[in-house]
Each structure stands twice: as structure tokens, then as C-alpha cells.
Tab-separated table of C-alpha atoms in Angstrom:
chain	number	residue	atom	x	y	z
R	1	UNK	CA	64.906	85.577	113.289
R	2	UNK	CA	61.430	85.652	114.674
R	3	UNK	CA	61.574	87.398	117.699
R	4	UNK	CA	60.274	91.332	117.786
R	5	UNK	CA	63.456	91.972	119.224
R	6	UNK	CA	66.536	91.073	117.671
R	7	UNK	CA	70.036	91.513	118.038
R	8	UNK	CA	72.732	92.857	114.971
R	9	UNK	CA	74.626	89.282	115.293
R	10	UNK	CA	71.200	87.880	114.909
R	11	UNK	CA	70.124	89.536	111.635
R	12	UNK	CA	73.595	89.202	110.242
R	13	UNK	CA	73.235	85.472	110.601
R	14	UNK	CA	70.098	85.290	109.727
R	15	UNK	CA	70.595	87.643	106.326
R	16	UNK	CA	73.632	85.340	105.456
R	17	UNK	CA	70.945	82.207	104.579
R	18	UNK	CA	71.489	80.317	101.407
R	19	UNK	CA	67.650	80.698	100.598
R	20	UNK	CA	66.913	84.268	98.944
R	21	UNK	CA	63.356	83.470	99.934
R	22	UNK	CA	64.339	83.203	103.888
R	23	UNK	CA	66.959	86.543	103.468
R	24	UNK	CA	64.013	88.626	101.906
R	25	UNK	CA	61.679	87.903	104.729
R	26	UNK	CA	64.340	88.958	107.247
R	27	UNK	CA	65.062	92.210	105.323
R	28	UNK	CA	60.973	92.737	105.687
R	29	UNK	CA	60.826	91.529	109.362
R	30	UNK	CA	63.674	94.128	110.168
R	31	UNK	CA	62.037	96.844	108.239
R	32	UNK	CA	59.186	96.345	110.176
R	33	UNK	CA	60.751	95.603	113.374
R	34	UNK	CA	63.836	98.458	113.313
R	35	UNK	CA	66.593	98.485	116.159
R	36	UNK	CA	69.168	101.072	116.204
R	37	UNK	CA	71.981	98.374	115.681
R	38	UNK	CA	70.224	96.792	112.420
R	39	UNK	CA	71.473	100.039	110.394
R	40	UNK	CA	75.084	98.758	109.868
R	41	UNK	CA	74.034	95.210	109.195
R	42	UNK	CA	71.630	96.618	106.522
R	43	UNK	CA	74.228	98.615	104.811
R	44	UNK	CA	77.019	95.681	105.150
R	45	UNK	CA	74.491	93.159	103.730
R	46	UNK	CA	73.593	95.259	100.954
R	47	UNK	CA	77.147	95.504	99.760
R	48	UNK	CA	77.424	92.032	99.123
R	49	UNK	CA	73.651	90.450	98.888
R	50	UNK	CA	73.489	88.897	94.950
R	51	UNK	CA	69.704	88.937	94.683
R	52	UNK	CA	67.899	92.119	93.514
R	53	UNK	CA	64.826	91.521	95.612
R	54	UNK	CA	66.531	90.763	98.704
R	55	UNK	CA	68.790	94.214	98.010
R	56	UNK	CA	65.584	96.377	97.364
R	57	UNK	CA	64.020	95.243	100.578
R	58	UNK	CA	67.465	96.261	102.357
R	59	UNK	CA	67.168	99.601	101.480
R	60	UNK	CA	63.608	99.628	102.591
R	61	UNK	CA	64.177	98.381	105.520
R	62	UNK	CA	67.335	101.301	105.820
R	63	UNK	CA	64.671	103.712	105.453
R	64	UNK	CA	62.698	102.536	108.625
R	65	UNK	CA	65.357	104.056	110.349
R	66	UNK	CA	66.140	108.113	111.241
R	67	UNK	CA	67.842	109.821	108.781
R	68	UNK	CA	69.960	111.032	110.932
R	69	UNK	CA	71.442	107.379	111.663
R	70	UNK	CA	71.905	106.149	108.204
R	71	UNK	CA	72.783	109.038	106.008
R	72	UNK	CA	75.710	109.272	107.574
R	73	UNK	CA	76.833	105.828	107.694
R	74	UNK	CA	76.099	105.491	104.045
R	75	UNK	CA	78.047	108.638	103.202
R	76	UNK	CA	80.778	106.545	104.883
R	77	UNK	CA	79.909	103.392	102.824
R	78	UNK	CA	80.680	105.589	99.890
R	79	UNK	CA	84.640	105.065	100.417
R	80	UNK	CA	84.699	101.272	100.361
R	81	UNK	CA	86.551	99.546	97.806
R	82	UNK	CA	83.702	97.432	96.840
R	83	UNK	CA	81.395	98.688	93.823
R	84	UNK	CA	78.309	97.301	94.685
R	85	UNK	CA	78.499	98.639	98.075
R	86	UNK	CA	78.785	102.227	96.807
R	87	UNK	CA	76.295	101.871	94.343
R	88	UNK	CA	73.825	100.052	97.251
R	89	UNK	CA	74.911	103.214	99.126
R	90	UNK	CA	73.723	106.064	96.359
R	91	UNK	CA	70.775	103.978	95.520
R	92	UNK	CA	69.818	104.231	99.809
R	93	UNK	CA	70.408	107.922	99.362
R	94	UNK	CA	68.360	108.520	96.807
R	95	UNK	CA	65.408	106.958	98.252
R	96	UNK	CA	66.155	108.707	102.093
R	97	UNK	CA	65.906	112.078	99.894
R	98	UNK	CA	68.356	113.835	102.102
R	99	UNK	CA	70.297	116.673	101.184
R	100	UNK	CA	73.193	115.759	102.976
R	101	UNK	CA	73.519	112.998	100.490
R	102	UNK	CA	73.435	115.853	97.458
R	103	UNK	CA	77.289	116.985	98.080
R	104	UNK	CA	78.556	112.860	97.974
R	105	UNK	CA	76.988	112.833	94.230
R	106	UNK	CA	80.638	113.531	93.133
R	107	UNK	CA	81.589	113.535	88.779
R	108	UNK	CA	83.917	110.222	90.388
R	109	UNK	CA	80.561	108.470	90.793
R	110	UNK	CA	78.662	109.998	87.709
R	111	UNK	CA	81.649	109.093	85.492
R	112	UNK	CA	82.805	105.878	86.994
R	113	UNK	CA	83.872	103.046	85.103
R	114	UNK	CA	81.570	100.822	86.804
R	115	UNK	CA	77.840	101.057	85.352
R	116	UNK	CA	76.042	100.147	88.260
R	117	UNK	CA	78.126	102.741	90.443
R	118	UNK	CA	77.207	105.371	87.476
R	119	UNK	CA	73.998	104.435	87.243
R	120	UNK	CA	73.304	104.953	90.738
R	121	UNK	CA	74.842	108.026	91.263
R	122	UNK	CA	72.985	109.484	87.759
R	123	UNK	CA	69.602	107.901	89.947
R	124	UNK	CA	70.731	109.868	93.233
R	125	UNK	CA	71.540	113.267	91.486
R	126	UNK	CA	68.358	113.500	89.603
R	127	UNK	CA	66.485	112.870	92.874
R	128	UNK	CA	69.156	114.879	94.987
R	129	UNK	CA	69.668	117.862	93.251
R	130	UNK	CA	68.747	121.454	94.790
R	131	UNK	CA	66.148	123.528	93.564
R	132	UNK	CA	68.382	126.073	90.935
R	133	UNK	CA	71.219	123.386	90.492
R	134	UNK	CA	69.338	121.778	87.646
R	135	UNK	CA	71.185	123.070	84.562
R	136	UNK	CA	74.417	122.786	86.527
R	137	UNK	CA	74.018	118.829	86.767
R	138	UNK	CA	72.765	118.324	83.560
R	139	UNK	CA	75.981	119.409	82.292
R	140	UNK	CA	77.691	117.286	84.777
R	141	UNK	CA	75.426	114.167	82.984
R	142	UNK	CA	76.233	115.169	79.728
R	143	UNK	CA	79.774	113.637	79.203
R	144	UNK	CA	77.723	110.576	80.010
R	145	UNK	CA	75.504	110.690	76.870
R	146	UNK	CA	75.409	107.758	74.333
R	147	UNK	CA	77.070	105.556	77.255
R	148	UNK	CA	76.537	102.381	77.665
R	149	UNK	CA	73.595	99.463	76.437
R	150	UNK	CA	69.560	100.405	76.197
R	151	UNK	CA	69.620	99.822	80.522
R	152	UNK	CA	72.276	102.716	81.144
R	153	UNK	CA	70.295	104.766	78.500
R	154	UNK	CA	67.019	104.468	79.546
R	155	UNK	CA	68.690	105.619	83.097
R	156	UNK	CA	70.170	108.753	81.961
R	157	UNK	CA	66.632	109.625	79.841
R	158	UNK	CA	64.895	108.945	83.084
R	159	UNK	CA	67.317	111.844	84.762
R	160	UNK	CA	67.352	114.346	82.271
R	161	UNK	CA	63.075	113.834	82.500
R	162	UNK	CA	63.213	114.227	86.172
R	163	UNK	CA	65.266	117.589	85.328
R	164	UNK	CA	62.914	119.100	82.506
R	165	UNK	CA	63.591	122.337	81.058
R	166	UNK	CA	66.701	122.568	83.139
R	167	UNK	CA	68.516	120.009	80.669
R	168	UNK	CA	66.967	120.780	77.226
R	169	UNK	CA	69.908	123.431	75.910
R	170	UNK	CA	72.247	121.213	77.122
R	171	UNK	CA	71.421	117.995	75.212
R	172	UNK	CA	70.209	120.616	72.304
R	173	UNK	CA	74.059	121.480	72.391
R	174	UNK	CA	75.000	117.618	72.193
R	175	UNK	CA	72.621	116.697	69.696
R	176	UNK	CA	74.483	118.680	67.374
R	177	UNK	CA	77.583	116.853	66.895
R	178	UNK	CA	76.543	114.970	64.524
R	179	UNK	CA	77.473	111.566	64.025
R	180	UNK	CA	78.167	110.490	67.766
R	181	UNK	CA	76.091	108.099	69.560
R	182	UNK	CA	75.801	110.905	72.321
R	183	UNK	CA	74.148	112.886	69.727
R	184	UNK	CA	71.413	110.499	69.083
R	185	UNK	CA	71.021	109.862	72.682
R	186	UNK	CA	70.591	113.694	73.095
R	187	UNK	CA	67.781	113.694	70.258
R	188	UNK	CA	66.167	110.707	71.984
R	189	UNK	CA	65.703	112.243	75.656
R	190	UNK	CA	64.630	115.430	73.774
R	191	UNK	CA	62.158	114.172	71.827
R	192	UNK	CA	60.556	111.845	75.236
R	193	UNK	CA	61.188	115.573	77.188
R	194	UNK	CA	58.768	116.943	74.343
R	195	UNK	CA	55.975	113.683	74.319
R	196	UNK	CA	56.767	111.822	77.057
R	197	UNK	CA	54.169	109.113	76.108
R	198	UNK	CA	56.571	107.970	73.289
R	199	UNK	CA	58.752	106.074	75.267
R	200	UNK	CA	62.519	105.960	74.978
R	201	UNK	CA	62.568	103.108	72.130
R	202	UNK	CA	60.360	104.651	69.732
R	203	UNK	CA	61.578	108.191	70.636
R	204	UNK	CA	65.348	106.584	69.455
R	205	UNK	CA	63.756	105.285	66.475
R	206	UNK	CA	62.247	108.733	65.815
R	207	UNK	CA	65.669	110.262	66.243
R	208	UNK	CA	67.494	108.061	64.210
R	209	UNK	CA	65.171	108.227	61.360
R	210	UNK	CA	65.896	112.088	60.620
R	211	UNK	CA	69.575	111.725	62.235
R	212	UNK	CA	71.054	108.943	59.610
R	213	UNK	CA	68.257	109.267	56.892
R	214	UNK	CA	67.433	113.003	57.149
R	215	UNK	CA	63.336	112.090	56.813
R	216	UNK	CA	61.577	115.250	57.112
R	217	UNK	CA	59.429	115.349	60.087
């Protein structure tokens, strides 16, 4: 696919290559060439492409487009049965920044047994969320606390920084059950929330220190 115009059959053919090189060009040539028929191929592709590289340029290439043409048909993409097109799907919402995408950000996705659906929905609330509906979500987030490897941890920190003040009672209410993983995780994001330069490993190594040891500060 070389042409500046191109049809949807041609960059669906083109994007199904067995070179991840040759599908990552096409992703950039469509992103910088957009027709009105590329948005479904975009959002079909990214449900099923298996390189990361190739998926991130998908979504940049979605957001070539008018909102008003692919917010919708991702909100749409959001029923299928496949989880890495609904997690493609919230990750393209979060980075078009509509508000129409906010309501779709349902506890199904922030809870869902699949961590790259969970993690993309915890991505697209932080960056969705209303002005005044802070708090509110970072209750939602907390029965997600202590979930999940350093990745999915790391991911939730990143939210409750995005949400600032908003979230600190909340994980100062989980961080005192003590004993629970979700506890320490709650320390952890409070303590990067208070020195954000720490970063999230030494800030858990901070929190574990006075949560298992009881070292004075």
C-alpha cells in the first residue's frame, strides 16, 4: 500500500503481512494518509495485531481521524467477545480524550478478570474522568489495590498520581488493613503521591520497611 489513496480492502490486506516491519509502516502510511473507511480496519486490526509497536501505531493512526467517527465505533468495539479488542478499544479512548468515552469506563472493565482489559480501562478512567468525579473513581480503583505483578501495580500508582489529592483518603483508608497486599500497595502510591521522584520500587521498599518491620521513619 503505496498509493495516497487507498481503499479499506487495501489496508486490510496490506495490515495482514507476516512482516511486523511492513504492518507498522502501513499503520504510519494510513495515519498519515486517513480515509474515512480506514477507521474500521484500524479498530478490527487492532483487536487481533500480536506486535506492540504495530498496535501503538494503530491507535495513532485512529486518532488521525474525527472524533466523531471513531469514538463511536470503539464504544461499539467495547462489546466484542475478544479481550484484546476491548482493551485496544479503552486504550484508543484514552488517547482520543473524549468524554463520550468516560460513561463506557464501566467497574466490568476496571474489575475484569483479564489484566490487560483492567489495565486499560484503570489507563482510560484516570485520563477520562470529569473534573469533581475524582474521589468517586478512586474508590471505584480501590478494590483493585495489591492486584496483580509489579506491571499491573505500577499501572494503578500511575492512576491514583494522575488523580492526586482526590485519592489520598481513600488509599489512607486501605492502607490500614494491615497485613493485605492492598495495604502495602496503598502505602506505596501514597508515599510516590507525597515524593514523586521516589519511584514506585523504592517507594514499596519504603512501605514495606515500616509495614512488616515497624522501622521508625
Amino acid at each position: 500500500m503505496t498509493d495516497v489513496h487507498h481503499t479499506p480492502t487495501q489496508l486490510a490486506e496490506a495490515l495482514e503481512s507476516v512482516s511486523a516491519s511492513r504492518r507498522l509502516q502501513v499503520a504510519m502510511i494510513a495515519g498519515s494518509r486517513p480515509e474515512p473507511g480506514d477507521v474500521a480496519v484500524l479498530i478490527r486490526r487492532s483487536g487481533v495485531e500480536p506486535d506492540f509497536f504495530v498496535r501503538d501505531m494503530l491507535v495513532w493512526a485512529l486518532l488521525s481521524h474525527p472524533a466523531d467517527r471513531t469514538v463511536p465505533a470503539l464504544l461499539a468495539e467495547l462489546d466484542s467477545a475478544n479481550p484484546q479488542a476491548r482493551a485496544q478499544a479503552l486504550h484508543a479512548l484514552s488517547k482520543v480524550g473524549d468524554p463520550r468515552g468516560w460513561p463506557a469506563v464501566t467497574d466490568e472493565f476496571i474489575g475484569s478478570a483479564d489484566d490487560e482489559v483492567a489495565l486499560a480501562a484503570w489507563r482510560a478512567a484516570a485520563a477520562l474522568v470529569p473534573s469533581g468525579e475524582e474521589e468517586h473513581l478512586a474508590r471505584r480503583l480501590a478494590g483493585q489495590l495489591g492486584r496483580g505483578d509489579h506491571t499491573m501495580q505500577l499501572s494503578l500508582g500511575r492512576a491514583y498520581l494522575s488523580l492526586g489529592e482526590a485519592g489520598e483518603a481513600v488509599l489512607a483508608e486501605a492502607a490500614e488493613t494491615a497485613g493485605s497486599e492492598a495495604a502495602l500497595h496503598a502505602e506505596t502510591i501514597q508515599r510516590l503521591i507525597a515524593d514523586p521522584d521516589l519511584g514506585f520500587d523504592a517507594a514499596r521498599e519504603e512501605a514495606l520497611r515500616v509495614w512488616v518491620m515497624g522501622t521508625p521513619e
